[in-house]
Amino acid sequence: MTDSLSNEVWKRRIASWNYTRRFDIMLAAPFEDFEMTGLYGFDFIDETADRLCSQGKRVFVPHREIRDDWPAEKVYDVSNGIVIPDSDLVIGYLGSPSTAIGIMLTHAALCLKPIICFAPYDESLDKRLLLIAPEISKIIGFKTKKECLDSLE
């Protein structure tokens, strides 16, 4: 790493959090209220996670897992240093602008994880995202909640 935090120091810090839960899927989504500015809120994220869990998947849902008393370093380290590298797939919700989601998706790309993104439908969505982030494996544009949830099967 080029910053002051060496790779070995980061690995030790990650281990110090003693976070041992493991997940099949990282659902990259907002975890703080102020980030949920789109049409759909945390209930939609929960429905999405519940649909994936009903298929036998263990899903990391940021607003369920990240606790308010965690320092910023732990939030970053757990999601990016533990959950993403150990997950089989990262699914990103692009319905609300969020720096956290961008960081999670970038880290998933760096870890060479398959990435699926979903967002309210827009005709140019696929083209814009694939130009910006060719690492995205699939983009799901949806018009209704049901359409989105059904596409996750």
CSV table of N, CA and C in Angstrom, one decimal, residues 61 64 126 140:
chain,number,residue,atom,x,y,z
A,61,VAL,N,-25.8,-7.9,5.0
A,61,VAL,CA,-26.6,-6.7,4.7
A,61,VAL,C,-26.1,-5.6,5.6
A,64,ARG,N,-27.9,-4.1,8.6
A,64,ARG,CA,-28.2,-5.1,9.7
A,64,ARG,C,-27.0,-5.5,10.5
A,126,ASP,N,-27.3,0.5,-18.5
A,126,ASP,CA,-26.3,-0.5,-18.8
A,126,ASP,C,-25.1,0.1,-19.5
A,140,ILE,N,-29.1,-5.3,-13.5
A,140,ILE,CA,-30.5,-5.6,-13.5
A,140,ILE,C,-31.2,-4.2,-13.3
